[in-house]
């Protein structure tokens, strides 16, 4: 046999061996779909906008889960999801099944057990009651029962809110129609004004891990920041401006430039907030651009906060709660792209009920000695009746829980 033929046959043998090895490797290591080694929970529905993955639906498994698909909960409908696991023989297998993303949440109605309007009011009080849905931008919101806004009295009614998935919220409430001509509008003396002393907050809350400061706007008027600094404040959140209502212009706070220059001259850390009426992501992005332009020449070391509190206008904006969160995220994403920290401002109740779909730091407003807000926050506005040397009047006092 010639040398050439030997080489040719040897090459074929080597190739065949390599093919056999590859086949054996594939057989031993291929990921086979195997739904026999686990059981699923009975309910394979997942709520829209929630955080979930395939492993959340595995009730029992004869093996160990090693990876799992995240479920896209931003769209309704059925989805095929899977996860990888090692079975009892230590073989890699894939579990595959169907889940359905549904809107499982009832609309939110911001209403207590009573609501009051003056006699002879326009019959539009329903529009003033915040009625919102996590998914729908226009849930059905109606009042059931009889009432007469031209007649003083009380009326027992039901507020009914329903979304397109037939989730329903029903609130029983009493509508009070009152005669405002009989209300005593004369000034009332109050000699028991309660204030919170900055020095007391400093003593109670200042630690190695906290800083104590204030937030200010035109409402504080002329501020002596030298005295503010000497009183023990480490930082100040300054309102850069506000929007004049829904669709309105952006107005620079008349004290902004004076406040920020004097605060920085006194070595106070500075953050910024903007009071917004944004009703779209486009509007929020424009506001962020405007804010960035105003602060371009200043050393901002603390976050830029998005302050949206126009809940009485929410019904006319045609937004879902998820959509409102996207508005805030658009503002904050814009400022963070420019190298600043973004922060969402909100009170405890609104943070719990409305601001649920964002990934940004929180500035909590909760006027109490000890907050029971459960989620994370980096700043806490604990009062609005603070007094500090350097400001003639009251001011909000804040605790910062990280050094930036």
mmCIF file of C-alpha atoms in Angstrom:
data_model
loop_
_atom_site.group_PDB
_atom_site.id
_atom_site.type_symbol
_atom_site.label_atom_id
_atom_site.label_comp_id
_atom_site.label_asym_id
_atom_site.label_seq_id
_atom_site.Cartn_x
_atom_site.Cartn_y
_atom_site.Cartn_z
ATOM 1 C CA UNK A 1 0.000 0.000 0.000
ATOM 2 C CA UNK A 2 1.379 3.320 -0.991
ATOM 3 C CA UNK A 3 2.235 6.009 1.498
ATOM 4 C CA UNK A 4 -0.302 8.346 -0.109
ATOM 5 C CA UNK A 5 -3.071 5.804 0.287
ATOM 6 C CA UNK A 6 -2.147 5.198 3.924
ATOM 7 C CA UNK A 7 -2.338 8.924 4.645
ATOM 8 C CA UNK A 8 -5.712 9.152 2.872
ATOM 9 C CA UNK A 9 -7.200 6.215 4.831
ATOM 10 C CA UNK A 10 -5.779 7.571 8.106
ATOM 11 C CA UNK A 11 -7.382 10.924 7.441
ATOM 12 C CA UNK A 12 -10.759 9.319 6.840
ATOM 13 C CA UNK A 13 -10.447 7.330 10.065
ATOM 14 C CA UNK A 14 -9.550 10.457 12.028
ATOM 15 C CA UNK A 15 -12.485 12.336 10.536
ATOM 16 C CA UNK A 16 -14.850 9.492 11.349
ATOM 17 C CA UNK A 17 -13.555 9.347 14.919
ATOM 18 C CA UNK A 18 -14.051 13.073 15.295
ATOM 19 C CA UNK A 19 -17.596 12.773 13.966
ATOM 20 C CA UNK A 20 -18.348 9.935 16.378
ATOM 21 C CA UNK A 21 -16.900 11.913 19.286
ATOM 22 C CA UNK A 22 -18.965 14.957 18.296
ATOM 23 C CA UNK A 23 -22.128 12.848 18.095
ATOM 24 C CA UNK A 24 -21.474 11.288 21.488
ATOM 25 C CA UNK A 25 -20.767 14.719 22.975
ATOM 26 C CA UNK A 26 -23.963 16.143 21.479
ATOM 27 C CA UNK A 27 -26.053 13.234 22.747
ATOM 28 C CA UNK A 28 -24.605 13.567 26.216
ATOM 29 C CA UNK A 29 -24.782 17.335 26.368
ATOM 30 C CA UNK A 30 -27.735 18.373 24.220
ATOM 31 C CA UNK A 31 -30.479 20.301 25.995
ATOM 32 C CA UNK A 32 -33.582 18.179 25.705
ATOM 33 C CA UNK A 33 -37.040 19.545 26.415
ATOM 34 C CA UNK A 34 -38.288 17.544 29.357
ATOM 35 C CA UNK A 35 -41.434 18.545 31.227
ATOM 36 C CA UNK A 36 -41.658 15.335 33.246
ATOM 37 C CA UNK A 37 -39.368 16.250 36.125
ATOM 38 C CA UNK A 38 -41.313 19.177 37.528
ATOM 39 C CA UNK A 39 -44.821 20.383 38.322
ATOM 40 C CA UNK A 40 -46.236 23.871 37.837
ATOM 41 C CA UNK A 41 -48.474 25.956 40.049
ATOM 42 C CA UNK A 42 -52.163 25.944 39.189
ATOM 43 C CA UNK A 43 -52.333 29.642 38.288
ATOM 44 C CA UNK A 44 -50.212 30.465 35.244
ATOM 45 C CA UNK A 45 -51.380 34.087 35.024
ATOM 46 C CA UNK A 46 -48.959 36.936 35.632
ATOM 47 C CA UNK A 47 -49.914 40.555 36.255
ATOM 48 C CA UNK A 48 -49.025 43.213 33.698
ATOM 49 C CA UNK A 49 -45.897 45.228 34.624
ATOM 50 C CA UNK A 50 -44.955 42.864 37.439
ATOM 51 C CA UNK A 51 -41.490 41.306 37.737
ATOM 52 C CA UNK A 52 -41.512 37.562 37.097
ATOM 53 C CA UNK A 53 -39.571 34.745 35.469
ATOM 54 C CA UNK A 54 -40.381 31.181 34.480
ATOM 55 C CA UNK A 55 -39.047 29.666 37.702
ATOM 56 C CA UNK A 56 -41.693 31.543 39.700
ATOM 57 C CA UNK A 57 -44.279 29.093 38.338
ATOM 58 C CA UNK A 58 -42.407 25.901 39.192
ATOM 59 C CA UNK A 59 -44.018 24.296 42.220
ATOM 60 C CA UNK A 60 -41.777 21.211 42.585
ATOM 61 C CA UNK A 61 -38.802 19.922 40.639
ATOM 62 C CA UNK A 62 -36.768 16.744 40.731
ATOM 63 C CA UNK A 63 -33.503 18.550 40.113
ATOM 64 C CA UNK A 64 -32.008 22.034 40.267
ATOM 65 C CA UNK A 65 -32.911 25.126 38.253
ATOM 66 C CA UNK A 66 -29.841 26.782 36.762
ATOM 67 C CA UNK A 67 -31.364 29.587 34.658
ATOM 68 C CA UNK A 68 -34.797 30.972 33.851
ATOM 69 C CA UNK A 69 -36.392 33.238 31.235
ATOM 70 C CA UNK A 70 -37.616 36.617 32.359
ATOM 71 C CA UNK A 71 -41.231 37.173 31.367
ATOM 72 C CA UNK A 72 -42.037 40.211 29.270
ATOM 73 C CA UNK A 73 -44.826 41.707 31.354
ATOM 74 C CA UNK A 74 -45.130 44.900 29.314
ATOM 75 C CA UNK A 75 -47.615 43.304 26.909
ATOM 76 C CA UNK A 76 -50.780 41.302 27.433
ATOM 77 C CA UNK A 77 -51.266 37.800 26.076
ATOM 78 C CA UNK A 78 -49.821 34.301 26.114
ATOM 79 C CA UNK A 79 -46.078 33.700 26.129
ATOM 80 C CA UNK A 80 -43.943 30.600 25.829
ATOM 81 C CA UNK A 81 -41.318 30.626 28.561
ATOM 82 C CA UNK A 82 -38.601 28.205 29.557
ATOM 83 C CA UNK A 83 -35.979 27.429 32.146
ATOM 84 C CA UNK A 84 -32.905 25.192 32.283
ATOM 85 C CA UNK A 85 -32.361 22.659 35.005
ATOM 86 C CA UNK A 86 -30.206 19.714 35.941
ATOM 87 C CA UNK A 87 -32.276 16.579 36.414
ATOM 88 C CA UNK A 88 -31.616 13.865 38.997
ATOM 89 C CA UNK A 89 -29.066 12.295 36.617
ATOM 90 C CA UNK A 90 -27.232 15.619 36.413
ATOM 91 C CA UNK A 91 -28.281 16.053 32.783
ATOM 92 C CA UNK A 92 -29.139 19.509 31.508
ATOM 93 C CA UNK A 93 -32.791 19.753 30.489
ATOM 94 C CA UNK A 94 -35.221 22.471 29.453
ATOM 95 C CA UNK A 95 -38.714 23.040 30.815
ATOM 96 C CA UNK A 96 -41.131 24.812 28.483
ATOM 97 C CA UNK A 97 -44.672 26.010 29.181
ATOM 98 C CA UNK A 98 -47.185 28.800 28.533
ATOM 99 C CA UNK A 99 -48.087 31.698 30.790
ATOM 100 C CA UNK A 100 -50.566 34.497 30.206
ATOM 101 C CA UNK A 101 -49.869 38.128 31.024
ATOM 102 C CA UNK A 102 -53.103 39.729 32.184
ATOM 103 C CA UNK A 103 -54.261 42.918 33.819
ATOM 104 C CA UNK A 104 -55.236 41.610 37.248
ATOM 105 C CA UNK A 105 -55.308 44.947 39.076
ATOM 106 C CA UNK A 106 -58.420 46.990 39.830
ATOM 107 C CA UNK A 107 -58.445 50.735 39.082
ATOM 108 C CA UNK A 108 -57.285 53.153 41.743
ATOM 109 C CA UNK A 109 -59.809 55.685 43.032
ATOM 110 C CA UNK A 110 -58.327 58.392 45.264
ATOM 111 C CA UNK A 111 -61.384 58.885 47.447
ATOM 112 C CA UNK A 112 -62.183 58.497 51.109
ATOM 113 C CA UNK A 113 -65.556 57.816 52.653
ATOM 114 C CA UNK A 114 -66.769 61.369 52.052
ATOM 115 C CA UNK A 115 -66.482 64.195 49.535
ATOM 116 C CA UNK A 116 -67.697 67.777 49.908
ATOM 117 C CA UNK A 117 -68.748 70.391 47.345
ATOM 118 C CA UNK A 118 -70.423 73.807 47.738
ATOM 119 C CA UNK A 119 -74.072 74.119 46.824
ATOM 120 C CA UNK A 120 -74.813 75.029 43.194
ATOM 121 C CA UNK A 121 -71.460 73.654 42.029
ATOM 122 C CA UNK A 122 -70.979 72.533 38.467
ATOM 123 C CA UNK A 123 -71.848 68.861 38.080
ATOM 124 C CA UNK A 124 -68.232 67.865 37.370
ATOM 125 C CA UNK A 125 -66.938 66.880 40.801
ATOM 126 C CA UNK A 126 -66.378 63.361 39.450
ATOM 127 C CA UNK A 127 -63.595 64.744 37.263
ATOM 128 C CA UNK A 128 -61.803 66.052 40.348
ATOM 129 C CA UNK A 129 -61.575 62.609 41.940
ATOM 130 C CA UNK A 130 -58.484 60.805 40.719
ATOM 131 C CA UNK A 131 -59.547 57.644 38.895
ATOM 132 C CA UNK A 132 -56.615 55.751 37.411
ATOM 133 C CA UNK A 133 -55.671 52.322 36.167
ATOM 134 C CA UNK A 134 -52.326 50.590 36.012
ATOM 135 C CA UNK A 135 -52.863 49.658 32.342
ATOM 136 C CA UNK A 136 -55.793 51.602 30.856
ATOM 137 C CA UNK A 137 -55.467 55.304 30.171
ATOM 138 C CA UNK A 138 -59.258 55.796 30.244
ATOM 139 C CA UNK A 139 -60.993 53.530 32.759
ATOM 140 C CA UNK A 140 -64.732 53.921 33.131
ATOM 141 C CA UNK A 141 -65.466 56.079 36.192
ATOM 142 C CA UNK A 142 -69.068 56.725 37.254
ATOM 143 C CA UNK A 143 -71.104 57.626 40.323
ATOM 144 C CA UNK A 144 -74.178 55.572 41.163
ATOM 145 C CA UNK A 145 -77.010 57.055 43.188
ATOM 146 C CA UNK A 146 -79.055 60.235 43.252
ATOM 147 C CA UNK A 147 -77.823 63.639 44.375
ATOM 148 C CA UNK A 148 -78.752 67.273 43.856
ATOM 149 C CA UNK A 149 -75.969 69.848 43.846
ATOM 150 C CA UNK A 150 -78.537 72.629 44.159
ATOM 151 C CA UNK A 151 -79.749 71.317 47.500
ATOM 152 C CA UNK A 152 -77.744 71.310 50.722
ATOM 153 C CA UNK A 153 -77.564 67.862 52.248
ATOM 154 C CA UNK A 154 -75.771 64.520 52.322
ATOM 155 C CA UNK A 155 -76.096 61.807 49.688
ATOM 156 C CA UNK A 156 -74.943 58.192 49.993
ATOM 157 C CA UNK A 157 -73.363 57.192 46.695
ATOM 158 C CA UNK A 158 -71.092 54.637 45.048
ATOM 159 C CA UNK A 159 -68.063 55.451 42.921
ATOM 160 C CA UNK A 160 -67.550 52.674 40.367
ATOM 161 C CA UNK A 161 -64.366 52.352 38.318
ATOM 162 C CA UNK A 162 -63.889 49.616 35.735
ATOM 163 C CA UNK A 163 -61.067 48.905 33.286
ATOM 164 C CA UNK A 164 -61.064 47.086 29.946
ATOM 165 C CA UNK A 165 -60.210 43.790 31.659
ATOM 166 C CA UNK A 166 -63.346 44.113 33.808
ATOM 167 C CA UNK A 167 -61.396 44.731 36.985
ATOM 168 C CA UNK A 168 -63.625 46.856 39.181
ATOM 169 C CA UNK A 169 -63.303 49.127 42.196
ATOM 170 C CA UNK A 170 -66.416 50.177 44.102
ATOM 171 C CA UNK A 171 -66.217 52.774 46.871
ATOM 172 C CA UNK A 172 -69.134 53.752 49.050
ATOM 173 C CA UNK A 173 -68.969 57.413 50.021
ATOM 174 C CA UNK A 174 -71.120 60.268 51.236
ATOM 175 C CA UNK A 175 -71.371 63.408 49.128
ATOM 176 C CA UNK A 176 -71.855 66.495 51.285
ATOM 177 C CA UNK A 177 -73.355 69.533 49.563
ATOM 178 C CA UNK A 178 -72.765 72.502 51.864
ATOM 179 C CA UNK A 179 -73.768 76.150 51.965
ATOM 180 C CA UNK A 180 -70.520 78.099 51.785
ATOM 181 C CA UNK A 181 -72.251 81.386 52.615
ATOM 182 C CA UNK A 182 -72.557 80.226 56.206
ATOM 183 C CA UNK A 183 -68.881 79.466 56.603
ATOM 184 C CA UNK A 184 -67.067 81.817 58.947
ATOM 185 C CA UNK A 185 -64.176 83.168 56.899
ATOM 186 C CA UNK A 186 -62.861 85.528 59.573
ATOM 187 C CA UNK A 187 -59.241 85.009 60.622
ATOM 188 C CA UNK A 188 -58.814 82.462 63.368
ATOM 189 C CA UNK A 189 -56.268 83.055 66.087
ATOM 190 C CA UNK A 190 -53.851 80.235 66.649
ATOM 191 C CA UNK A 191 -51.344 80.669 69.389
ATOM 192 C CA UNK A 192 -50.259 77.029 69.336
ATOM 193 C CA UNK A 193 -48.161 76.910 66.169
ATOM 194 C CA UNK A 194 -46.092 73.723 66.183
ATOM 195 C CA UNK A 195 -42.605 73.898 64.719
ATOM 196 C CA UNK A 196 -39.710 71.492 64.305
ATOM 197 C CA UNK A 197 -36.369 72.917 65.346
ATOM 198 C CA UNK A 198 -33.476 72.120 63.031
ATOM 199 C CA UNK A 199 -31.206 71.677 66.042
ATOM 200 C CA UNK A 200 -33.482 68.945 67.402
ATOM 201 C CA UNK A 201 -33.451 67.094 64.076
ATOM 202 C CA UNK A 202 -29.686 67.394 63.999
ATOM 203 C CA UNK A 203 -29.405 65.897 67.475
ATOM 204 C CA UNK A 204 -31.889 63.093 66.774
ATOM 205 C CA UNK A 205 -30.882 61.990 63.275
ATOM 206 C CA UNK A 206 -27.302 63.042 62.508
ATOM 207 C CA UNK A 207 -24.965 60.039 62.361
ATOM 208 C CA UNK A 208 -21.865 59.032 60.454
ATOM 209 C CA UNK A 209 -24.188 57.745 57.717
ATOM 210 C CA UNK A 210 -26.557 60.717 57.461
ATOM 211 C CA UNK A 211 -26.504 64.383 56.578
ATOM 212 C CA UNK A 212 -29.162 66.925 57.545
ATOM 213 C CA UNK A 213 -30.347 69.671 55.218
ATOM 214 C CA UNK A 214 -33.272 71.676 53.882
ATOM 215 C CA UNK A 215 -35.128 72.300 50.632
ATOM 216 C CA UNK A 216 -36.000 75.825 49.540
ATOM 217 C CA UNK A 217 -37.809 77.847 46.908
ATOM 218 C CA UNK A 218 -39.204 81.355 46.518
ATOM 219 C CA UNK A 219 -41.504 80.692 49.466
ATOM 220 C CA UNK A 220 -38.561 81.030 51.875
ATOM 221 C CA UNK A 221 -37.686 84.473 50.507
ATOM 222 C CA UNK A 222 -34.255 85.919 51.252
ATOM 223 C CA UNK A 223 -32.012 83.331 52.935
ATOM 224 C CA UNK A 224 -28.848 83.910 54.951
ATOM 225 C CA UNK A 225 -26.942 80.782 53.944
ATOM 226 C CA UNK A 226 -24.030 81.653 56.214
ATOM 227 C CA UNK A 227 -26.360 81.248 59.199
ATOM 228 C CA UNK A 228 -27.907 78.132 57.657
ATOM 229 C CA UNK A 229 -24.455 76.587 57.408
ATOM 230 C CA UNK A 230 -23.545 77.651 60.942
ATOM 231 C CA UNK A 231 -26.791 76.054 62.183
ATOM 232 C CA UNK A 232 -25.444 72.688 61.053
ATOM 233 C CA UNK A 233 -27.021 72.141 57.617
ATOM 234 C CA UNK A 234 -24.871 70.091 55.256
ATOM 235 C CA UNK A 235 -26.939 70.413 52.096
ATOM 236 C CA UNK A 236 -29.811 72.169 50.394
ATOM 237 C CA UNK A 237 -32.230 71.058 47.687
ATOM 238 C CA UNK A 238 -33.112 74.132 45.614
ATOM 239 C CA UNK A 239 -36.130 74.514 43.352
ATOM 240 C CA UNK A 240 -34.839 75.513 39.951
ATOM 241 C CA UNK A 241 -38.282 76.264 38.610
ATOM 242 C CA UNK A 242 -41.751 75.020 37.834
ATOM 243 C CA UNK A 243 -44.211 74.549 35.026
ATOM 244 C CA UNK A 244 -47.219 76.863 34.897
ATOM 245 C CA UNK A 245 -49.892 74.198 34.821
ATOM 246 C CA UNK A 246 -50.517 71.442 32.291
ATOM 247 C CA UNK A 247 -49.014 72.493 28.976
ATOM 248 C CA UNK A 248 -47.675 75.687 30.551
ATOM 249 C CA UNK A 249 -44.336 77.435 30.272
ATOM 250 C CA UNK A 250 -41.317 76.661 32.446
ATOM 251 C CA UNK A 251 -40.619 79.438 34.942
ATOM 252 C CA UNK A 252 -37.304 79.956 36.709
ATOM 253 C CA UNK A 253 -37.754 80.265 40.458
ATOM 254 C CA UNK A 254 -37.108 83.980 41.162
ATOM 255 C CA UNK A 255 -34.703 83.093 43.984
ATOM 256 C CA UNK A 256 -32.925 80.226 42.206
ATOM 257 C CA UNK A 257 -29.761 82.021 41.095
ATOM 258 C CA UNK A 258 -29.339 83.832 44.400
ATOM 259 C CA UNK A 259 -30.000 80.653 46.384
ATOM 260 C CA UNK A 260 -27.619 78.426 44.478
ATOM 261 C CA UNK A 261 -24.772 80.937 44.375
ATOM 262 C CA UNK A 262 -24.961 81.676 48.104
ATOM 263 C CA UNK A 263 -25.392 78.018 49.023
ATOM 264 C CA UNK A 264 -22.295 77.044 47.068
ATOM 265 C CA UNK A 265 -20.348 80.029 48.440
ATOM 266 C CA UNK A 266 -21.045 78.626 51.911
ATOM 267 C CA UNK A 267 -19.823 75.123 50.988
ATOM 268 C CA UNK A 268 -23.255 73.504 51.152
ATOM 269 C CA UNK A 269 -23.873 70.504 48.964
ATOM 270 C CA UNK A 270 -26.554 71.328 46.433
ATOM 271 C CA UNK A 271 -29.277 69.332 44.724
ATOM 272 C CA UNK A 272 -32.073 70.538 42.454
ATOM 273 C CA UNK A 273 -35.779 69.878 42.016
ATOM 274 C CA UNK A 274 -38.292 70.869 39.351
ATOM 275 C CA UNK A 275 -42.048 71.113 39.939
ATOM 276 C CA UNK A 276 -43.662 69.472 36.922
ATOM 277 C CA UNK A 277 -47.076 69.176 35.278
ATOM 278 C CA UNK A 278 -45.750 66.926 32.507
ATOM 279 C CA UNK A 279 -48.401 64.800 30.792
ATOM 280 C CA UNK A 280 -46.159 62.963 28.312
ATOM 281 C CA UNK A 281 -42.648 61.566 28.055
ATOM 282 C CA UNK A 282 -41.874 64.172 25.397
ATOM 283 C CA UNK A 283 -42.884 66.975 27.758
ATOM 284 C CA UNK A 284 -40.791 65.484 30.573
ATOM 285 C CA UNK A 285 -37.729 65.264 28.322
ATOM 286 C CA UNK A 286 -38.148 68.927 27.355
ATOM 287 C CA UNK A 287 -38.312 69.850 31.029
ATOM 288 C CA UNK A 288 -35.139 67.909 31.742
ATOM 289 C CA UNK A 289 -33.348 69.755 28.918
ATOM 290 C CA UNK A 290 -34.534 73.074 30.353
ATOM 291 C CA UNK A 291 -33.335 72.175 33.848
ATOM 292 C CA UNK A 292 -29.955 71.027 32.556
ATOM 293 C CA UNK A 293 -29.519 74.343 30.782
ATOM 294 C CA UNK A 294 -30.244 76.323 33.970
ATOM 295 C CA UNK A 295 -27.742 74.422 36.116
ATOM 296 C CA UNK A 296 -24.950 74.043 33.580
ATOM 297 C CA UNK A 297 -22.589 76.481 35.301
ATOM 298 C CA UNK A 298 -23.095 75.227 38.847
ATOM 299 C CA UNK A 299 -21.519 72.435 40.894
ATOM 300 C CA UNK A 300 -24.479 70.131 41.504
ATOM 301 C CA UNK A 301 -23.330 67.162 43.599
ATOM 302 C CA UNK A 302 -26.691 65.941 44.898
ATOM 303 C CA UNK A 303 -29.523 64.547 42.770
ATOM 304 C CA UNK A 304 -31.887 66.338 40.416
ATOM 305 C CA UNK A 305 -35.400 65.509 41.600
ATOM 306 C CA UNK A 306 -38.611 65.219 39.577
ATOM 307 C CA UNK A 307 -41.471 66.656 41.633
ATOM 308 C CA UNK A 308 -44.903 65.824 40.146
ATOM 309 C CA UNK A 309 -47.881 66.458 42.422
ATOM 310 C CA UNK A 310 -50.713 67.560 40.083
ATOM 311 C CA UNK A 311 -52.994 64.639 40.869
ATOM 312 C CA UNK A 312 -56.165 66.739 40.520
ATOM 313 C CA UNK A 313 -55.326 67.103 36.801
ATOM 314 C CA UNK A 314 -54.544 63.432 36.233
ATOM 315 C CA UNK A 315 -57.938 62.445 34.796
ATOM 316 C CA UNK A 316 -57.624 64.899 31.928
ATOM 317 C CA UNK A 317 -54.144 63.689 30.956
ATOM 318 C CA UNK A 318 -55.283 60.291 29.617
ATOM 319 C CA UNK A 319 -52.407 58.437 31.241
ATOM 320 C CA UNK A 320 -52.227 55.044 32.883
ATOM 321 C CA UNK A 321 -50.324 54.766 36.140
ATOM 322 C CA UNK A 322 -47.600 52.939 34.245
ATOM 323 C CA UNK A 323 -47.603 55.779 31.723
ATOM 324 C CA UNK A 324 -47.193 58.349 34.499
ATOM 325 C CA UNK A 325 -44.191 56.440 35.815
ATOM 326 C CA UNK A 326 -42.732 56.490 32.307
ATOM 327 C CA UNK A 327 -43.126 60.275 32.290
ATOM 328 C CA UNK A 328 -41.002 60.492 35.434
ATOM 329 C CA UNK A 329 -38.479 58.001 34.089
ATOM 330 C CA UNK A 330 -38.070 60.039 30.877
ATOM 331 C CA UNK A 331 -37.079 63.100 32.906
ATOM 332 C CA UNK A 332 -34.735 61.199 35.185
ATOM 333 C CA UNK A 333 -33.134 59.179 32.409
ATOM 334 C CA UNK A 334 -32.331 62.409 30.586
ATOM 335 C CA UNK A 335 -30.544 64.004 33.549
ATOM 336 C CA UNK A 336 -28.652 60.807 34.362
ATOM 337 C CA UNK A 337 -27.348 60.618 30.792
ATOM 338 C CA UNK A 338 -25.697 63.967 31.483
ATOM 339 C CA UNK A 339 -23.903 62.577 34.526
ATOM 340 C CA UNK A 340 -26.242 63.705 37.299
ATOM 341 C CA UNK A 341 -28.105 61.515 39.774
ATOM 342 C CA UNK A 342 -31.867 61.382 39.292
ATOM 343 C CA UNK A 343 -34.390 61.154 42.112
ATOM 344 C CA UNK A 344 -38.185 60.897 42.310
ATOM 345 C CA UNK A 345 -39.984 62.973 44.953
ATOM 346 C CA UNK A 346 -43.223 61.690 46.463
ATOM 347 C CA UNK A 347 -45.215 61.337 49.648
ATOM 348 C CA UNK A 348 -45.555 57.956 51.309
ATOM 349 C CA UNK A 349 -49.112 57.238 50.154
ATOM 350 C CA UNK A 350 -48.490 58.252 46.558
ATOM 351 C CA UNK A 351 -45.253 56.286 46.432
ATOM 352 C CA UNK A 352 -47.094 53.197 47.641
ATOM 353 C CA UNK A 353 -50.068 53.537 45.294
ATOM 354 C CA UNK A 354 -48.866 55.381 42.191
ATOM 355 C CA UNK A 355 -45.089 55.490 41.829
ATOM 356 C CA UNK A 356 -44.651 51.716 41.538
ATOM 357 C CA UNK A 357 -43.055 51.235 38.118
ATOM 358 C CA UNK A 358 -39.699 53.004 38.172
ATOM 359 C CA UNK A 359 -36.083 52.197 38.975
ATOM 360 C CA UNK A 360 -34.849 55.483 40.417
ATOM 361 C CA UNK A 361 -33.868 56.699 43.871
ATOM 362 C CA UNK A 362 -36.673 58.062 46.020
ATOM 363 C CA UNK A 363 -36.988 61.283 47.979
ATOM 364 C CA UNK A 364 -39.638 60.400 50.543
ATOM 365 C CA UNK A 365 -41.997 62.982 52.014
ATOM 366 C CA UNK A 366 -43.500 61.679 55.242
ATOM 367 C CA UNK A 367 -44.078 64.089 58.111
ATOM 368 C CA UNK A 368 -43.478 61.943 61.137
ATOM 369 C CA UNK A 369 -40.794 61.124 63.691
ATOM 370 C CA UNK A 370 -40.348 57.577 62.399
ATOM 371 C CA UNK A 371 -41.466 56.596 58.912
ATOM 372 C CA UNK A 372 -42.975 53.200 58.176
ATOM 373 C CA UNK A 373 -42.457 53.459 54.426
ATOM 374 C CA UNK A 374 -41.297 49.983 53.416
ATOM 375 C CA UNK A 375 -39.353 50.547 50.185
ATOM 376 C CA UNK A 376 -35.909 52.042 49.793
ATOM 377 C CA UNK A 377 -35.272 55.797 49.808
ATOM 378 C CA UNK A 378 -32.148 57.937 49.871
ATOM 379 C CA UNK A 379 -33.637 61.141 51.261
ATOM 380 C CA UNK A 380 -36.439 61.732 53.756
ATOM 381 C CA UNK A 381 -38.362 65.002 54.045
ATOM 382 C CA UNK A 382 -39.594 64.581 57.602
ATOM 383 C CA UNK A 383 -41.351 67.914 58.157
ATOM 384 C CA UNK A 384 -42.547 71.097 56.482
ATOM 385 C CA UNK A 385 -42.664 73.192 59.652
ATOM 386 C CA UNK A 386 -38.934 73.398 60.270
ATOM 387 C CA UNK A 387 -37.227 76.453 61.674
ATOM 388 C CA UNK A 388 -33.548 77.220 61.207
ATOM 389 C CA UNK A 389 -31.408 80.271 61.778
ATOM 390 C CA UNK A 390 -31.066 82.179 58.505
ATOM 391 C CA UNK A 391 -34.626 81.697 57.244
ATOM 392 C CA UNK A 392 -37.523 83.917 58.279
ATOM 393 C CA UNK A 393 -40.360 81.403 58.379
ATOM 394 C CA UNK A 394 -40.771 77.674 58.024
ATOM 395 C CA UNK A 395 -38.827 75.303 55.828
ATOM 396 C CA UNK A 396 -38.753 71.595 54.990
ATOM 397 C CA UNK A 397 -36.059 69.589 56.773
ATOM 398 C CA UNK A 398 -34.493 66.546 55.121
ATOM 399 C CA UNK A 399 -32.242 63.627 55.990
ATOM 400 C CA UNK A 400 -29.823 62.317 53.373
ATOM 401 C CA UNK A 401 -28.901 58.665 53.906
ATOM 402 C CA UNK A 402 -25.837 58.484 51.724
ATOM 403 C CA UNK A 403 -22.876 60.686 50.988
ATOM 404 C CA UNK A 404 -22.772 61.721 47.333
#
